[in-house]
């Protein structure tokens, strides 16, 4: 250690100066002996101070070593905890993504059922209006002294015409019920995982009822089935049919979002990012926009560094 060496050197110089002064300066013999004794005491004090300083420094070094070891152990433990925390966060994110997708699918099915009910209510309202018009027509004939048989139930022919020769508006409700049944069967089979059967039923629905209110939904589900089966290029084609053929569809935002996801699954992150931006721009503050924002954070780093 440099400090003890310096202290030893200073003690030697101090002792030498005193001895030299005692030797070369004239002084009585008793005075010299007294000075030598004092000098010896001072040297002993310096040496004891040096030993104390060395002991203190050794103790400090030991304390520093222990502290450094404890710090290293704490850093290692913290690093391990951080790795465990990062793993937990990744698992939570993965589980959250799966749950969000599952909730989105459930919400989508609920919304479709609601739309189906609304469509049925609308058609039933139209049927009710037609029946009321028919009753008013019958009432008008009765009040005009028309034959009673024309207003009686027996006056309706099996072919669907009244006694006055007017056709019953019953063929439209029959056609409507068949379309609703076909759609509900297809939706039930899709939710039950019977994708091949659901594909055929949705296809039949679009073929037989192309202008029906739910035809765009049926087309969207054809894209969903294709996406679920891993044919992402084919899914893009099906989603494009929703976007191009049904620009006012309830499923438009969903079709654009899933089209972007299909591009992401194909590894075309730049194209997927553009599609996500388009969803956010056209449908702000919607569930599809929020999901697009989350997906965009996944593909943006890849688009910034394509290589």
XYZ file of C-alpha atoms in Angstrom:
307
model
C 0.000 0.000 0.000
C 1.354 3.473 -0.884
C 0.045 5.267 2.244
C 1.974 3.140 4.786
C 5.169 3.532 2.709
C 4.739 7.312 2.675
C 4.083 7.355 6.426
C 7.179 5.245 7.027
C 9.248 7.603 4.896
C 7.960 10.648 6.735
C 8.719 9.033 10.079
C 12.273 8.279 8.953
C 12.816 11.825 7.727
C 11.356 13.239 10.921
C 13.578 10.971 13.057
C 16.631 11.793 10.982
C 16.077 15.514 11.299
C 15.724 15.284 15.037
C 18.796 13.082 15.415
C 20.775 15.359 13.124
C 19.713 18.399 15.086
C 20.593 16.682 18.298
C 24.015 15.660 17.001
C 25.069 18.894 15.365
C 23.522 21.402 17.742
C 25.250 21.993 20.950
C 23.053 20.884 23.863
C 23.590 19.491 27.288
C 23.812 15.701 27.628
C 20.677 15.463 29.765
C 18.703 17.525 27.280
C 19.796 15.255 24.404
C 18.685 12.132 26.230
C 15.314 13.683 26.963
C 14.867 14.701 23.344
C 15.783 11.206 22.174
C 13.159 9.714 24.472
C 10.543 12.138 23.138
C 11.617 11.371 19.603
C 11.280 7.655 20.234
C 7.773 8.184 21.606
C 6.779 10.175 18.525
C 8.170 7.505 16.219
C 6.209 4.843 18.109
C 3.056 6.931 17.754
C 3.637 7.256 14.011
C 4.179 3.504 13.663
C 1.054 2.744 15.702
C -0.908 5.198 13.526
C 0.436 3.450 10.441
C -0.688 0.056 11.765
C -4.101 1.410 12.669
C -4.416 2.951 9.209
C -3.435 -0.329 7.576
C -5.953 -2.261 9.676
C -8.677 0.248 8.808
C -7.829 0.011 5.091
C -7.823 -3.788 5.212
C -11.231 -3.716 6.895
C -12.501 -1.255 4.297
C -11.197 -3.439 1.465
C -12.956 -6.463 2.940
C -16.185 -4.482 3.285
C -15.886 -3.241 -0.318
C -15.330 -6.805 -1.577
C -18.380 -8.047 0.310
C -20.453 -5.127 -0.988
C -19.299 -5.750 -4.567
C -20.160 -9.442 -4.272
C -23.577 -8.623 -2.866
C -24.122 -6.133 -5.680
C -23.115 -8.724 -8.279
C -25.496 -11.257 -6.721
C -28.304 -8.674 -6.702
C -27.666 -7.814 -10.369
C -27.715 -11.499 -11.302
C -30.969 -12.010 -9.415
C -32.465 -8.904 -11.016
C -31.426 -10.099 -14.473
C -33.079 -13.461 -13.808
C -36.238 -11.741 -12.588
C -36.283 -9.504 -15.656
C -35.995 -12.506 -17.953
C -38.821 -14.231 -16.096
C -40.912 -11.063 -16.235
C -40.255 -10.660 -19.955
C -41.301 -14.269 -20.509
C -44.492 -13.704 -18.522
C -45.260 -10.534 -20.463
C -44.787 -12.347 -23.770
C -47.091 -15.148 -22.609
C -49.701 -12.623 -21.486
C -49.472 -10.818 -24.823
C -49.841 -14.082 -26.723
C -52.793 -15.171 -24.601
C -54.360 -11.716 -24.861
C -54.044 -11.815 -28.640
C -55.770 -15.182 -28.764
C -58.492 -14.013 -26.412
C -59.024 -10.847 -28.424
C -59.371 -12.864 -31.614
C -61.804 -15.254 -29.891
C -63.836 -12.372 -28.480
C -63.842 -10.684 -31.873
C -65.168 -13.867 -33.478
C -67.877 -14.203 -30.827
C -68.806 -10.550 -31.174
C -68.927 -10.976 -34.916
C -71.320 -13.917 -34.639
C -73.541 -11.997 -32.215
C -73.633 -8.971 -34.501
C -74.533 -11.175 -37.449
C -77.368 -12.762 -35.525
C -78.599 -9.302 -34.556
C -78.453 -8.176 -38.159
C -80.318 -11.307 -39.172
C -83.035 -10.569 -36.598
C -83.278 -6.967 -37.798
C -83.651 -8.177 -41.368
C -86.404 -10.583 -40.347
C -88.209 -7.872 -38.414
C -88.065 -5.598 -41.438
C -89.488 -8.264 -43.710
C -92.178 -9.201 -41.213
C -93.135 -5.540 -40.996
C -93.483 -5.446 -44.767
C -95.581 -8.604 -44.710
C -97.781 -7.095 -41.999
C -98.227 -3.967 -44.097
C -99.223 -6.115 -47.112
C -101.767 -7.992 -44.987
C -103.213 -4.743 -43.680
C -103.549 -3.441 -47.236
C -105.299 -6.648 -48.223
C -107.708 -6.377 -45.279
C -108.450 -2.769 -46.156
C -109.191 -3.842 -49.712
C -111.553 -6.560 -48.456
C -113.220 -4.095 -46.087
C -113.722 -1.708 -48.984
C -115.406 -4.387 -51.039
C -117.641 -5.431 -48.127
C -118.712 -1.860 -47.485
C -119.471 -1.517 -51.215
C -121.999 -4.402 -51.030
C -119.636 -6.891 -52.608
C -120.648 -10.592 -52.303
C -119.886 -11.856 -48.810
C -118.180 -14.932 -50.233
C -115.408 -12.725 -51.615
C -114.438 -11.692 -48.074
C -114.889 -15.104 -46.496
C -111.915 -17.383 -45.832
C -113.331 -19.818 -48.341
C -112.915 -17.187 -51.039
C -109.148 -17.701 -51.065
C -108.231 -20.283 -53.626
C -105.613 -22.974 -52.994
C -103.464 -21.326 -55.633
C -103.043 -18.216 -53.458
C -105.687 -15.892 -55.091
C -108.740 -14.276 -53.595
C -112.227 -14.609 -54.947
C -111.699 -11.308 -56.743
C -108.773 -12.800 -58.719
C -106.008 -10.877 -56.832
C -102.836 -12.915 -55.997
C -101.884 -13.400 -52.337
C -98.518 -11.935 -51.400
C -97.544 -15.266 -49.865
C -94.835 -16.362 -52.291
C -92.399 -13.667 -51.093
C -92.589 -14.733 -47.414
C -92.030 -18.367 -48.431
C -88.964 -17.379 -50.440
C -87.737 -15.242 -47.538
C -88.086 -18.049 -45.011
C -86.085 -20.404 -47.219
C -83.261 -17.855 -47.547
C -83.176 -17.255 -43.782
C -83.119 -20.977 -43.109
C -80.254 -21.511 -45.530
C -78.231 -18.667 -44.015
C -78.817 -19.805 -40.434
C -77.833 -23.371 -41.311
C -74.634 -22.125 -42.927
C -73.799 -19.893 -39.947
C -74.495 -22.712 -37.497
C -72.247 -25.118 -39.404
C -69.488 -22.485 -39.605
C -69.590 -21.891 -35.838
C -69.602 -25.659 -35.323
C -66.392 -26.075 -37.335
C -68.076 -27.795 -40.298
C -66.233 -25.588 -42.777
C -66.747 -27.635 -45.929
C -70.496 -27.871 -45.397
C -70.709 -24.181 -44.429
C -68.759 -23.225 -47.568
C -71.290 -25.035 -49.751
C -74.255 -23.482 -47.916
C -72.883 -19.929 -48.043
C -72.113 -20.438 -51.720
C -75.664 -21.631 -52.373
C -77.014 -18.648 -50.480
C -75.070 -16.172 -52.634
C -76.068 -18.029 -55.798
C -79.772 -18.151 -55.020
C -80.162 -14.855 -53.137
C -77.485 -12.502 -54.542
C -79.411 -9.338 -53.673
C -80.468 -10.398 -50.174
C -79.409 -8.271 -47.201
C -77.101 -10.970 -45.851
C -75.391 -11.964 -49.089
C -72.341 -9.816 -48.238
C -72.117 -11.585 -44.872
C -72.176 -14.942 -46.637
C -69.347 -13.787 -48.911
C -67.345 -12.608 -45.890
C -67.697 -16.013 -44.262
C -66.385 -17.682 -47.381
C -63.251 -15.605 -46.802
C -63.188 -16.622 -43.130
C -63.400 -20.318 -44.000
C -60.610 -20.011 -46.543
C -58.475 -18.061 -44.038
C -59.058 -20.649 -41.306
C -57.922 -23.414 -43.651
C -54.607 -21.606 -44.223
C -55.235 -20.591 -47.832
C -54.357 -16.924 -47.285
C -54.058 -16.066 -50.981
C -57.499 -17.547 -51.615
C -58.856 -15.694 -48.582
C -57.647 -12.389 -50.071
C -59.652 -13.161 -53.213
C -62.793 -13.850 -51.161
C -62.390 -10.706 -49.025
C -61.867 -8.632 -52.193
C -65.296 -9.784 -53.389
C -66.843 -8.265 -50.260
C -64.891 -5.020 -50.744
C -65.616 -4.712 -54.471
C -69.147 -6.143 -54.736
C -70.627 -4.833 -51.471
C -69.126 -1.371 -50.788
C -71.834 -0.589 -48.207
C -71.641 -3.930 -46.465
C -71.728 -4.248 -42.703
C -68.709 -6.524 -43.146
C -66.601 -4.077 -45.162
C -64.281 -3.061 -42.303
C -63.881 -6.669 -41.205
C -63.081 -7.810 -44.747
C -60.400 -5.123 -45.132
C -58.873 -6.020 -41.756
C -58.768 -9.756 -42.473
C -57.340 -9.080 -45.936
C -54.468 -7.219 -44.261
C -53.985 -10.095 -41.822
C -53.820 -12.535 -44.741
C -51.038 -10.452 -46.306
C -49.234 -10.494 -42.946
C -49.529 -14.287 -42.770
C -47.995 -14.466 -46.253
C -45.023 -12.410 -45.028
C -45.934 -9.391 -47.188
C -45.603 -6.959 -44.291
C -45.325 -3.777 -46.377
C -48.614 -4.526 -48.130
C -50.203 -5.540 -44.829
C -49.093 -2.248 -43.238
C -50.717 -0.256 -46.047
C -53.951 -2.210 -45.611
C -53.939 -1.630 -41.834
C -53.420 2.105 -42.379
C -56.405 2.101 -44.743
C -58.634 0.410 -42.156
C -57.610 2.986 -39.535
C -58.222 5.857 -41.971
C -61.637 4.715 -43.194
C -63.034 3.321 -39.950
C -61.561 5.374 -37.067
C -62.476 4.575 -33.465
C -63.925 1.176 -34.378
C -63.001 -2.254 -33.089
C -61.463 -3.038 -36.484
C -59.334 0.126 -36.306
C -58.057 -0.775 -32.844
C -57.157 -4.274 -33.973
C -55.448 -2.820 -37.056
C -53.359 -0.530 -34.828
C -52.230 -3.501 -32.728
C -51.344 -5.500 -35.837
C -49.574 -2.510 -37.384
C -47.104 -2.442 -34.494
C -46.159 -6.007 -35.378
C -45.383 -5.376 -39.042
C -43.967 -1.822 -38.914
C -40.441 -2.797 -37.733
C -40.230 -5.311 -40.566
C -41.257 -2.701 -43.139
C -38.616 -0.262 -41.905
C -35.867 -2.842 -42.287
C -36.881 -5.149 -45.136
C -33.403 -6.674 -45.391
